[in-house]
mmCIF file of N, CA and C in Angstrom:
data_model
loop_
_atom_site.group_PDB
_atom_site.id
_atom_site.type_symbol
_atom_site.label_atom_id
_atom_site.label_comp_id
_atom_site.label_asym_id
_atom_site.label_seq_id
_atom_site.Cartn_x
_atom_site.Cartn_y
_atom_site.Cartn_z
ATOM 1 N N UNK A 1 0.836 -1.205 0.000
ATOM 2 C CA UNK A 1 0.000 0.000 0.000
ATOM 3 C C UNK A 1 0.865 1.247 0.000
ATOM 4 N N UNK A 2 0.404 2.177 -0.250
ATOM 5 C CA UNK A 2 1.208 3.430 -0.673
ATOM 6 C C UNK A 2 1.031 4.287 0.531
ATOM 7 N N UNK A 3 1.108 3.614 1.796
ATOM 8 C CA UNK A 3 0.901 4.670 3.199
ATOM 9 C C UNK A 3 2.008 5.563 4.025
ATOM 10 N N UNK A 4 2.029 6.607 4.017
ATOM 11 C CA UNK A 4 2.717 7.395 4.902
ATOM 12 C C UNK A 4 2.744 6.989 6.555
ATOM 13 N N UNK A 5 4.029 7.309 7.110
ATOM 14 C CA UNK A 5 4.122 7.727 8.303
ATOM 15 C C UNK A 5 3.863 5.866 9.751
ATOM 16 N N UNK A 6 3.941 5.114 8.831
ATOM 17 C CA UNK A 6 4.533 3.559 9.131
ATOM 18 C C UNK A 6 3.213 2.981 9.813
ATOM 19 N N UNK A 7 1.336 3.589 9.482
ATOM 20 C CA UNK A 7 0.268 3.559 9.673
ATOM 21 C C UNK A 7 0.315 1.794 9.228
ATOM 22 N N UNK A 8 -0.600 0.932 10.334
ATOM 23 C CA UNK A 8 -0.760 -0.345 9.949
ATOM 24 C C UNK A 8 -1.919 -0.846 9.105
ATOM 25 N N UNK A 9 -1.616 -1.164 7.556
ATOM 26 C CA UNK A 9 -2.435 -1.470 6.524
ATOM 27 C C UNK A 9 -3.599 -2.003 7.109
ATOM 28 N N UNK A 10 -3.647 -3.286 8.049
ATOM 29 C CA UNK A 10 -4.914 -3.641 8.306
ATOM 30 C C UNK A 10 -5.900 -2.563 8.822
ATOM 31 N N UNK A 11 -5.095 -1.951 10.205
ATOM 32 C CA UNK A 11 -6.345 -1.012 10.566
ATOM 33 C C UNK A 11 -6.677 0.170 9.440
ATOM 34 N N UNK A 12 -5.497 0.428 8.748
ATOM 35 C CA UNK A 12 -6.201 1.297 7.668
ATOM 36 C C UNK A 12 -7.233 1.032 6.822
ATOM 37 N N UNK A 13 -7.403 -0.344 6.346
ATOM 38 C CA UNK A 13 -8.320 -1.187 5.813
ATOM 39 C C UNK A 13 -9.997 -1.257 6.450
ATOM 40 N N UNK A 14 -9.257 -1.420 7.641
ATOM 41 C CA UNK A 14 -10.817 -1.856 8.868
ATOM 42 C C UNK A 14 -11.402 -0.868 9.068
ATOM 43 N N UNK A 15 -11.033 0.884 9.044
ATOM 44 C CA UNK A 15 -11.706 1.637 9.640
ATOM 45 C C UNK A 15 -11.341 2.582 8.083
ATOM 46 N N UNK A 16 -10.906 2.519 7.237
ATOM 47 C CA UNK A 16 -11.374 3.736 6.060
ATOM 48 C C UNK A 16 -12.605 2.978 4.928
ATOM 49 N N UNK A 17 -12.708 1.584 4.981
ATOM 50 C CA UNK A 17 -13.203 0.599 3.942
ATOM 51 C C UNK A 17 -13.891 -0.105 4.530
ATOM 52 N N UNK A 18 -14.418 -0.228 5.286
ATOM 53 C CA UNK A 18 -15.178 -1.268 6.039
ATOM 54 C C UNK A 18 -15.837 -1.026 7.164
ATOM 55 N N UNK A 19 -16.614 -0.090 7.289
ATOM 56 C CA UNK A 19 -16.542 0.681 8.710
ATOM 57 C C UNK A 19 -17.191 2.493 7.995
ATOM 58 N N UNK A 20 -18.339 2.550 9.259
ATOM 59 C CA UNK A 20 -19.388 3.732 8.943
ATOM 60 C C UNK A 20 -18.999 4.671 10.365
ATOM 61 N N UNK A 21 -18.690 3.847 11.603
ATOM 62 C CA UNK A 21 -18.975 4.320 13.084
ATOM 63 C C UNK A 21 -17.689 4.393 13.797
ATOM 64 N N UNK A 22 -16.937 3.485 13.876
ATOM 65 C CA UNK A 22 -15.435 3.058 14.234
ATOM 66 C C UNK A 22 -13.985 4.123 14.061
ATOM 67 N N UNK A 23 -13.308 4.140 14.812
ATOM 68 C CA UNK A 23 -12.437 4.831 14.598
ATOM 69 C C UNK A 23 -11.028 3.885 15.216
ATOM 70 N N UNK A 24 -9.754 4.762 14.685
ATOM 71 C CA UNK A 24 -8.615 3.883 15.801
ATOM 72 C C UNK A 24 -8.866 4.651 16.813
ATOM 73 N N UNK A 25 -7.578 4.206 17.811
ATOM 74 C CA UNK A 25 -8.113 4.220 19.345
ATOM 75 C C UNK A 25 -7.470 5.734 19.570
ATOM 76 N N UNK A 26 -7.906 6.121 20.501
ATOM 77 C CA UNK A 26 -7.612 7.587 20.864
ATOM 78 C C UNK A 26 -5.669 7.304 21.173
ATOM 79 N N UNK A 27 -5.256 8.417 20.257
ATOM 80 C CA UNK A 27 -3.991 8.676 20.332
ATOM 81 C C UNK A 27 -2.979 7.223 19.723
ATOM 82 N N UNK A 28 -3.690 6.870 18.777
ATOM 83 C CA UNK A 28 -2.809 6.106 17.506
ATOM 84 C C UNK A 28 -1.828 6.705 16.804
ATOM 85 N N UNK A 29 -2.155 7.699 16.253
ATOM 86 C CA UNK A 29 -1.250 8.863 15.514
ATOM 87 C C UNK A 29 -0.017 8.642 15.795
ATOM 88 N N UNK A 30 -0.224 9.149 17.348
ATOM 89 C CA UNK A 30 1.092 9.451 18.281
ATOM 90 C C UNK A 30 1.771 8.219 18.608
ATOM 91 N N UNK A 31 1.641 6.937 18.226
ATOM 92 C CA UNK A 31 2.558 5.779 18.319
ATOM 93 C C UNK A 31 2.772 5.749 16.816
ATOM 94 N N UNK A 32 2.566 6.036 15.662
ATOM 95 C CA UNK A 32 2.869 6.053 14.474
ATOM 96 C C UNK A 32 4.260 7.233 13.833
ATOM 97 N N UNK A 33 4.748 6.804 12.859
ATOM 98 C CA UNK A 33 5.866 7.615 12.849
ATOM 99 C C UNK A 33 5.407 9.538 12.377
ATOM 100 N N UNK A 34 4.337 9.371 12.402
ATOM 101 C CA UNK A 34 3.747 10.817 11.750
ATOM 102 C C UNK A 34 4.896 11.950 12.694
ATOM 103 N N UNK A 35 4.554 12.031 14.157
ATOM 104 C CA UNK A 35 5.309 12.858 15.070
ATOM 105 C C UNK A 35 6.516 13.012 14.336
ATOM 106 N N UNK A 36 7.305 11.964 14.118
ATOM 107 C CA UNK A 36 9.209 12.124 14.409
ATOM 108 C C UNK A 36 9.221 12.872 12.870
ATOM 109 N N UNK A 37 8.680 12.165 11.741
ATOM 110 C CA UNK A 37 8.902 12.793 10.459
ATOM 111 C C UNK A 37 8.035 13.942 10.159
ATOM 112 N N UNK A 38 6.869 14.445 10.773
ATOM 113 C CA UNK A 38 6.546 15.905 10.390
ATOM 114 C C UNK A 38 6.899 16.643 11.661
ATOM 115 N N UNK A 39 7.951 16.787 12.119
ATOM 116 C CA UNK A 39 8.388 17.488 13.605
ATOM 117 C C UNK A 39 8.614 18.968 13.196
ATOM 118 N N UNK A 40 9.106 19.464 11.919
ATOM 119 C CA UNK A 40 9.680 20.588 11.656
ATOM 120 C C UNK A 40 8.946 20.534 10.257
ATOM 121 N N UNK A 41 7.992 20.430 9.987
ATOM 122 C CA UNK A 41 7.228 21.161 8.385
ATOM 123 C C UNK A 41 7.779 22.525 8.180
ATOM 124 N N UNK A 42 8.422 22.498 6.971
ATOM 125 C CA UNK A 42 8.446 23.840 6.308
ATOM 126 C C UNK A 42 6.888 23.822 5.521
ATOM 127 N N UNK A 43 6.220 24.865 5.728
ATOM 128 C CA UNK A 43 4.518 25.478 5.023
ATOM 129 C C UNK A 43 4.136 24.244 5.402
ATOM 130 N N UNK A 44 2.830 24.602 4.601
ATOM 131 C CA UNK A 44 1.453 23.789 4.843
ATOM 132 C C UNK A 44 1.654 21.901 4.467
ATOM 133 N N UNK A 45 1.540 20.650 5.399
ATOM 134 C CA UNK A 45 1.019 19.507 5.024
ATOM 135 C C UNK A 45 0.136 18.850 4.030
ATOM 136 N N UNK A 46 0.099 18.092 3.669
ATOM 137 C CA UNK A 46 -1.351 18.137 2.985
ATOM 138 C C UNK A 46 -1.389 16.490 2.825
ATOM 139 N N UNK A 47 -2.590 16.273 3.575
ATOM 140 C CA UNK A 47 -3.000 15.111 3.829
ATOM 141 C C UNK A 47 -3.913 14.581 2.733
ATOM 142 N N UNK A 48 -3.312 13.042 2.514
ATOM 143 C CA UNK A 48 -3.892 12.557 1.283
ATOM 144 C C UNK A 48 -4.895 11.159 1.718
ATOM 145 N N UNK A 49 -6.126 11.102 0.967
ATOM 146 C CA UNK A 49 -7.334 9.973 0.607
ATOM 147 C C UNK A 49 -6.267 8.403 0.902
ATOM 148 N N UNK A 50 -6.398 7.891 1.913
ATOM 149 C CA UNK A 50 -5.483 6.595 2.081
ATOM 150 C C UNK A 50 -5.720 5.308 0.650
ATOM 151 N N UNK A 51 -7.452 5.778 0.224
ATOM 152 C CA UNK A 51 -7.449 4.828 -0.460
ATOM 153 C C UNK A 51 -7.740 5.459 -2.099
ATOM 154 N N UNK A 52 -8.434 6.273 -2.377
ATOM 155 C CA UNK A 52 -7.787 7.200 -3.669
ATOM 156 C C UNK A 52 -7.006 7.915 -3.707
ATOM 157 N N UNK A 53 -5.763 8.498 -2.677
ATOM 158 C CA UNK A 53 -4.468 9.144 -2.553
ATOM 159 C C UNK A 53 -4.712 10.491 -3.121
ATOM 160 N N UNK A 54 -6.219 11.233 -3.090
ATOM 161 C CA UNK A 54 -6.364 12.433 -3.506
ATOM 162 C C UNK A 54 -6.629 13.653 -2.642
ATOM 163 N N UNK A 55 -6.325 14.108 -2.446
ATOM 164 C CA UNK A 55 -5.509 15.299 -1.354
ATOM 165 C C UNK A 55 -6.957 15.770 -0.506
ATOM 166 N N UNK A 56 -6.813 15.726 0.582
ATOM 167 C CA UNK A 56 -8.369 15.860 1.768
ATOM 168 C C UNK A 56 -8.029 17.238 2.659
ATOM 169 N N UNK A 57 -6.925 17.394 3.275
ATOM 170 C CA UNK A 57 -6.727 18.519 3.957
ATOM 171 C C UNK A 57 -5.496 19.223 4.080
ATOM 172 N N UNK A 58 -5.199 20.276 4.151
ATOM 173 C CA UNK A 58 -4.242 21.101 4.132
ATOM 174 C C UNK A 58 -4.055 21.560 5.491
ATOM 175 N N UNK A 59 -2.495 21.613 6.230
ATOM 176 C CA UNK A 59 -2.536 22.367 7.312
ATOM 177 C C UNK A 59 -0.741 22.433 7.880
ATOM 178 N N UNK A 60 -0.800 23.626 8.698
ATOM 179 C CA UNK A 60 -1.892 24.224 9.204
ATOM 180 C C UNK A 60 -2.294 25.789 8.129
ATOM 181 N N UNK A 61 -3.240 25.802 8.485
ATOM 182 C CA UNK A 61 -3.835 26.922 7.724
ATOM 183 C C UNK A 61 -4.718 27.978 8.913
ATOM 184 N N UNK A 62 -4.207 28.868 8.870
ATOM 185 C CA UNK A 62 -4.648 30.346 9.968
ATOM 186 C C UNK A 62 -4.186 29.947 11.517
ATOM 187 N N UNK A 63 -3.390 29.022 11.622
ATOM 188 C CA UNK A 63 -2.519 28.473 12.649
ATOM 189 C C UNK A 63 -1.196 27.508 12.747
ATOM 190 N N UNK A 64 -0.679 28.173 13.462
ATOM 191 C CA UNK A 64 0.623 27.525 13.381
ATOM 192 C C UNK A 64 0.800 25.699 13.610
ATOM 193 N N UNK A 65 1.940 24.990 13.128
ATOM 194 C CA UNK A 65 2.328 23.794 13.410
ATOM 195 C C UNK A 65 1.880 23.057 14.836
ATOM 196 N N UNK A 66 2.318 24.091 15.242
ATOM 197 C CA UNK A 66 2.437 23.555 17.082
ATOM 198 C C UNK A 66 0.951 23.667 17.137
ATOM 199 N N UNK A 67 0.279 24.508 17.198
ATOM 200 C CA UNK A 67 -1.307 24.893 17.283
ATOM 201 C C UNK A 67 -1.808 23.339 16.876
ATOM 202 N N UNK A 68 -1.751 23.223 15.332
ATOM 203 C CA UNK A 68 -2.898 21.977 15.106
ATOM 204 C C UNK A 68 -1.847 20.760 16.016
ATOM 205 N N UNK A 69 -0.931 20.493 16.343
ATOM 206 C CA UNK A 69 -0.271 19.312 17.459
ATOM 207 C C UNK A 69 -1.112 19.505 18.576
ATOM 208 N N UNK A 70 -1.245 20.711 19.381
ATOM 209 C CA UNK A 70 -1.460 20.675 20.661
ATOM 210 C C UNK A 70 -2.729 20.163 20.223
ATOM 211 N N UNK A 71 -3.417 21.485 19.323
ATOM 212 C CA UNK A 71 -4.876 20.580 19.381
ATOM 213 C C UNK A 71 -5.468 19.081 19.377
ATOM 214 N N UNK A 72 -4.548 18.868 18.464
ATOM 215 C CA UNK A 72 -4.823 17.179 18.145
ATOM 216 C C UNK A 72 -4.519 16.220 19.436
ATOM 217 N N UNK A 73 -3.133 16.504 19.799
ATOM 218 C CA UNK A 73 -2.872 15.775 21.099
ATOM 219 C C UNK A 73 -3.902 15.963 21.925
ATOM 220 N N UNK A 74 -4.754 17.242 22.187
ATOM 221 C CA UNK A 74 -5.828 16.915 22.946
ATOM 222 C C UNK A 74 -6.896 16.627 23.414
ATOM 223 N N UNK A 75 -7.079 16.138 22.051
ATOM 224 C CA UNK A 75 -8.404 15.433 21.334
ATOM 225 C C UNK A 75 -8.290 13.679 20.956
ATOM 226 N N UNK A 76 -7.169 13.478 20.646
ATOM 227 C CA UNK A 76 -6.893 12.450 20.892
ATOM 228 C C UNK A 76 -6.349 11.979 19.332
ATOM 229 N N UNK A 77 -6.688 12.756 18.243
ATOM 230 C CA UNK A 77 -7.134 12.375 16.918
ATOM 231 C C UNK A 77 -6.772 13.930 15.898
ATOM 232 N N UNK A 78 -5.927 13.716 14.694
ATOM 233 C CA UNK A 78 -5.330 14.736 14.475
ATOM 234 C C UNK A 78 -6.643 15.585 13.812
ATOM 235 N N UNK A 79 -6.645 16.852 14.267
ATOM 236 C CA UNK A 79 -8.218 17.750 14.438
ATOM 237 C C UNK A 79 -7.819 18.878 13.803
ATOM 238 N N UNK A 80 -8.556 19.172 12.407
ATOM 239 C CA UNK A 80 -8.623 20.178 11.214
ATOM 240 C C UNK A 80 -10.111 21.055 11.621
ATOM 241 N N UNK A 81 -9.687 21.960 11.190
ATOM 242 C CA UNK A 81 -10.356 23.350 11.167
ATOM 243 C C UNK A 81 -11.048 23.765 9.570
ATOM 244 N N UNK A 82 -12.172 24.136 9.480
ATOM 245 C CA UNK A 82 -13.204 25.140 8.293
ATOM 246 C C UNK A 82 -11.762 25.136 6.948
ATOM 247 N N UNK A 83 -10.615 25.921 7.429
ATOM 248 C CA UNK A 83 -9.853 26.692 6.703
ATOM 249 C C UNK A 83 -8.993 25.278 6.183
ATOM 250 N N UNK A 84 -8.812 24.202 6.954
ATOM 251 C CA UNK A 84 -7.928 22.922 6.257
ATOM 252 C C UNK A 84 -8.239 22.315 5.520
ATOM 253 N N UNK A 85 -10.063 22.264 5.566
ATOM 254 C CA UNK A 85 -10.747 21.092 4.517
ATOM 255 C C UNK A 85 -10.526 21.733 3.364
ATOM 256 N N UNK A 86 -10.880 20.891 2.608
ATOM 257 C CA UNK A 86 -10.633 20.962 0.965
ATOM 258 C C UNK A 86 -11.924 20.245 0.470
ATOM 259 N N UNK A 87 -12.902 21.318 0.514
ATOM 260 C CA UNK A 87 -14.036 20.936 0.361
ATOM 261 C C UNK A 87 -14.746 20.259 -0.678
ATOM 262 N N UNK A 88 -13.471 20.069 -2.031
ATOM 263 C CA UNK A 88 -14.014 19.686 -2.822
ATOM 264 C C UNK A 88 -14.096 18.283 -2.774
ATOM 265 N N UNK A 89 -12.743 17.501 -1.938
ATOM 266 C CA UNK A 89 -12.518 15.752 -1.808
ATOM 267 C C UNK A 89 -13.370 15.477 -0.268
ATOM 268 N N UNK A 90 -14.265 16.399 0.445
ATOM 269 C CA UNK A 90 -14.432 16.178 1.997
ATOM 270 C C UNK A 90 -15.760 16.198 1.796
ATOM 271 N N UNK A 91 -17.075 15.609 2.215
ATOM 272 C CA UNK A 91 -18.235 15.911 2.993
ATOM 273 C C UNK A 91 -18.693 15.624 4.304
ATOM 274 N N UNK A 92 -19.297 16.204 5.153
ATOM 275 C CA UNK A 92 -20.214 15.721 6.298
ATOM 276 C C UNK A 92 -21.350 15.447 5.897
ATOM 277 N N UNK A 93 -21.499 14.139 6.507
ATOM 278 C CA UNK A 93 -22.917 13.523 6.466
ATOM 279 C C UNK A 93 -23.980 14.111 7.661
ATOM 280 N N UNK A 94 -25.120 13.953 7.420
ATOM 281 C CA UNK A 94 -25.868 14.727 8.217
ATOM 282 C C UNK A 94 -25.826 14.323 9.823
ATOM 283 N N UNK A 95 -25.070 12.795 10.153
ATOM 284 C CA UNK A 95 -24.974 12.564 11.617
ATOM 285 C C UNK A 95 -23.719 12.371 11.722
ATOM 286 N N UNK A 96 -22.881 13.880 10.834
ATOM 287 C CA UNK A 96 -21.194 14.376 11.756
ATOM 288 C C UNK A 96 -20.229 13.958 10.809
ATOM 289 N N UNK A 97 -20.605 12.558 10.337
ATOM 290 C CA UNK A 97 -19.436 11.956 9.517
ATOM 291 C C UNK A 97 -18.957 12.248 8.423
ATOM 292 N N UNK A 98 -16.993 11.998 8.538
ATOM 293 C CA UNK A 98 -16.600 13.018 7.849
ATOM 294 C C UNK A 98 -16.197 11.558 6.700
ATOM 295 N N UNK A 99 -16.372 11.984 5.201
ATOM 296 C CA UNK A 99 -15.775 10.927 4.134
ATOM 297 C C UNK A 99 -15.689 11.764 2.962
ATOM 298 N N UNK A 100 -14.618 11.150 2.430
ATOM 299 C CA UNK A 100 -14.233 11.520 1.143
ATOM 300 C C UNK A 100 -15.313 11.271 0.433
ATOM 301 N N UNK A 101 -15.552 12.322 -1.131
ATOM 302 C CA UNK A 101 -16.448 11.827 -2.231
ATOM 303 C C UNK A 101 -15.604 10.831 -2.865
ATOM 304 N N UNK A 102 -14.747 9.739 -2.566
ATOM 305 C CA UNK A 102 -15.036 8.641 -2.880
ATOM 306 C C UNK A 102 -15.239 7.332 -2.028
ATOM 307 N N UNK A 103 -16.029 7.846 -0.648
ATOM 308 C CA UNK A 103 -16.506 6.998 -0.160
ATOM 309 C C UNK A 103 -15.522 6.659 1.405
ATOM 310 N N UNK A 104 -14.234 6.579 1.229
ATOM 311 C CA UNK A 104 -13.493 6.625 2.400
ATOM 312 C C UNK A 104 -13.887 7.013 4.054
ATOM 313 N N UNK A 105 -13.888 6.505 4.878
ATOM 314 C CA UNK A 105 -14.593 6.732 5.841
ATOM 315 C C UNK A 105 -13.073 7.911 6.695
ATOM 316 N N UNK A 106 -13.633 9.263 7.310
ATOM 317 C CA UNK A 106 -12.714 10.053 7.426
ATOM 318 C C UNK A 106 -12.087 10.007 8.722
ATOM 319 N N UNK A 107 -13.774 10.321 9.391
ATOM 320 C CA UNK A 107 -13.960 10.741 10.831
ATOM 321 C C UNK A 107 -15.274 11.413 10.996
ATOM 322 N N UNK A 108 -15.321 12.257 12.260
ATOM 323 C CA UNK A 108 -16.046 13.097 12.353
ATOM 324 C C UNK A 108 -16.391 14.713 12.693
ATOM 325 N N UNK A 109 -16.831 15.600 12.297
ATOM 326 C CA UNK A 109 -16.937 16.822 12.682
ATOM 327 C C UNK A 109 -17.890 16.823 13.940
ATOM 328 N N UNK A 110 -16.811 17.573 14.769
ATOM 329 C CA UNK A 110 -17.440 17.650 16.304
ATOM 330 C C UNK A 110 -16.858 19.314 16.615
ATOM 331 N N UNK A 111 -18.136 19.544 16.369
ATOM 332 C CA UNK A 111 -17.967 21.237 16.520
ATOM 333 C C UNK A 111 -17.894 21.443 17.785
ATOM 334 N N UNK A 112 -17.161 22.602 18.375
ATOM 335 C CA UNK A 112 -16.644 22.782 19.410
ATOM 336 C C UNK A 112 -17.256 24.246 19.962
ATOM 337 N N UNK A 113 -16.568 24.848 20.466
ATOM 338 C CA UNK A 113 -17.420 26.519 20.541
ATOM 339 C C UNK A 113 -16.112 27.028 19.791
ATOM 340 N N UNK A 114 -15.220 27.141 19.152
ATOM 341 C CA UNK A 114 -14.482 27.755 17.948
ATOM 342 C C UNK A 114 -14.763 27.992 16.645
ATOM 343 N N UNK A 115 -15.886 26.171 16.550
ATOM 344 C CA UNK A 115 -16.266 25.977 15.457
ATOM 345 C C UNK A 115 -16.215 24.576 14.983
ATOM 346 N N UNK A 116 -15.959 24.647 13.816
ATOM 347 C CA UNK A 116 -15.988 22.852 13.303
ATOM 348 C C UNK A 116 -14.606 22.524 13.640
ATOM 349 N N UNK A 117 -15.167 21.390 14.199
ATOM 350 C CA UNK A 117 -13.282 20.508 14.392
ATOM 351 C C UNK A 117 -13.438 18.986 13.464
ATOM 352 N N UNK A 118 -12.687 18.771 12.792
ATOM 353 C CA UNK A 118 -12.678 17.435 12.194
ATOM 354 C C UNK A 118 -12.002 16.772 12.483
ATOM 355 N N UNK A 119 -12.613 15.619 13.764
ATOM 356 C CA UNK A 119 -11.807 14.662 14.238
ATOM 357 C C UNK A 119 -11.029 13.399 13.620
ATOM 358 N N UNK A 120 -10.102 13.003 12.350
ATOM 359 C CA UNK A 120 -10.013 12.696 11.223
ATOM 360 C C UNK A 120 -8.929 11.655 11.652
ATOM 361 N N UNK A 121 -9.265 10.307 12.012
ATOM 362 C CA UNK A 121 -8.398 9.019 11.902
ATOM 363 C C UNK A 121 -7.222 8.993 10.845
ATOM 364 N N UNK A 122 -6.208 9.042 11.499
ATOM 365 C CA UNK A 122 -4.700 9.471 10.602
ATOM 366 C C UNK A 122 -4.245 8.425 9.171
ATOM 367 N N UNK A 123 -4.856 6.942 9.592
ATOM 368 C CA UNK A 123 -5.074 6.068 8.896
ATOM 369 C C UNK A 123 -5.636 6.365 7.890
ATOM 370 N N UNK A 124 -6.842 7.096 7.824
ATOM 371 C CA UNK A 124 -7.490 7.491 6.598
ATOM 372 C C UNK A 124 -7.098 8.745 5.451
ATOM 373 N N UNK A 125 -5.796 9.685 6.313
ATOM 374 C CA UNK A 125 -5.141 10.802 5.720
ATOM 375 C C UNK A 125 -3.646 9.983 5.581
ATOM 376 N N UNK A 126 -2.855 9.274 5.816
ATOM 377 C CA UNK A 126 -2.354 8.811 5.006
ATOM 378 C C UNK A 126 -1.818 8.216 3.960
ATOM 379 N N UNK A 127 -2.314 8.650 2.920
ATOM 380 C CA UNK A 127 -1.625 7.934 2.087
ATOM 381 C C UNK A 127 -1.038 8.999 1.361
ATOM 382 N N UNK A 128 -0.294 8.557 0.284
ATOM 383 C CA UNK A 128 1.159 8.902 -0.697
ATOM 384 C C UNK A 128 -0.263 10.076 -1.570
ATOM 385 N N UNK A 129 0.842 11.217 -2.101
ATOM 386 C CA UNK A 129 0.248 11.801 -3.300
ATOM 387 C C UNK A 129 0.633 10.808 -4.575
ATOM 388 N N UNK A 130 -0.770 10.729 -5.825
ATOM 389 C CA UNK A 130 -0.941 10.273 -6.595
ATOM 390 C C UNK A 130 0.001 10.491 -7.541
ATOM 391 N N UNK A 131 1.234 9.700 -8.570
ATOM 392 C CA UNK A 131 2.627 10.247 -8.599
ATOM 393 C C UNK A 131 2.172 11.586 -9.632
ATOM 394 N N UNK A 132 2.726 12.595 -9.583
ATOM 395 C CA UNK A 132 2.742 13.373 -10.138
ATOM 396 C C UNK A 132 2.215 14.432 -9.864
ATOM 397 N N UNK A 133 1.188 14.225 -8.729
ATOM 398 C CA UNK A 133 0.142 14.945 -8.201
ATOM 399 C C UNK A 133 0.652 15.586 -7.051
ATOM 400 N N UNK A 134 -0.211 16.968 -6.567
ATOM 401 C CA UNK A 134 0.187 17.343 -5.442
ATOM 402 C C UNK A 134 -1.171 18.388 -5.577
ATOM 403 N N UNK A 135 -0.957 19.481 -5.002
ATOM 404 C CA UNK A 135 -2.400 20.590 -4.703
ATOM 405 C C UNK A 135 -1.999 21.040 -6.271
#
């Protein structure tokens, strides 16, 4: 599989492809190599469709690096903001759930009093850009 950041194929399988409700377990991310290799991003990330590898969110965007970490670390689950989605590969379903228009299961939007937070299983934003592809 074409996955970033040393994410384990099965659970990527079980919870982006197979699976409406389910998520990994609070603070998976953070045992995955995502931390050590995006520690110092120069600009914006951009998180790709694990299973069509087509680009879902950008970040950080109207906040710094450290900002979307802390946030995420304290949510449990790496957590995007209005300004990260990329609304054209993202929808919410009417009870929260967040999936790609091609079906990929994301996470969920759990609005907060800031606003929308997209609680987004890292498994499902990893994967590789499509070769050639990028934003």
């Amino acid at each position: 599989k074409n996955l970033r950041w040393n994410v384990d194929p099965k659970t990527t399988d079980k919870i982006c492809c197979y699976n409406r409700h389910y998520a990994e377990h609070s603070g998976y991310w953070t045992s995955t190599d995502f931390l050590k290799e995006m520690a110092n991003p120069t600009g914006e990330v951009v998180f790709y469709d694990s299973v069509s590898q087509k680009p879902l969110f950008v970040a950080p965007r109207g906040r710094s690096w450290a900002a979307f970490i802390k946030e995420s670390r304290a949510h449990g689950w790496p957590s995007f903001r209005d300004e990260e989605v990329l609304t054209e590969s993202v929808r919410v379903l009417k009870n929260g759930e967040a999936v790609s228009v091609d079906g990929t299961h994301l996470g969920h939007n759990l609005p907060d009093r800031t606003g929308n937070r997209y609680c987004i299983n890292l498994v499902s934003v990893a994967g590789m850009p499509k070769e050639g592809g990028d934003l």
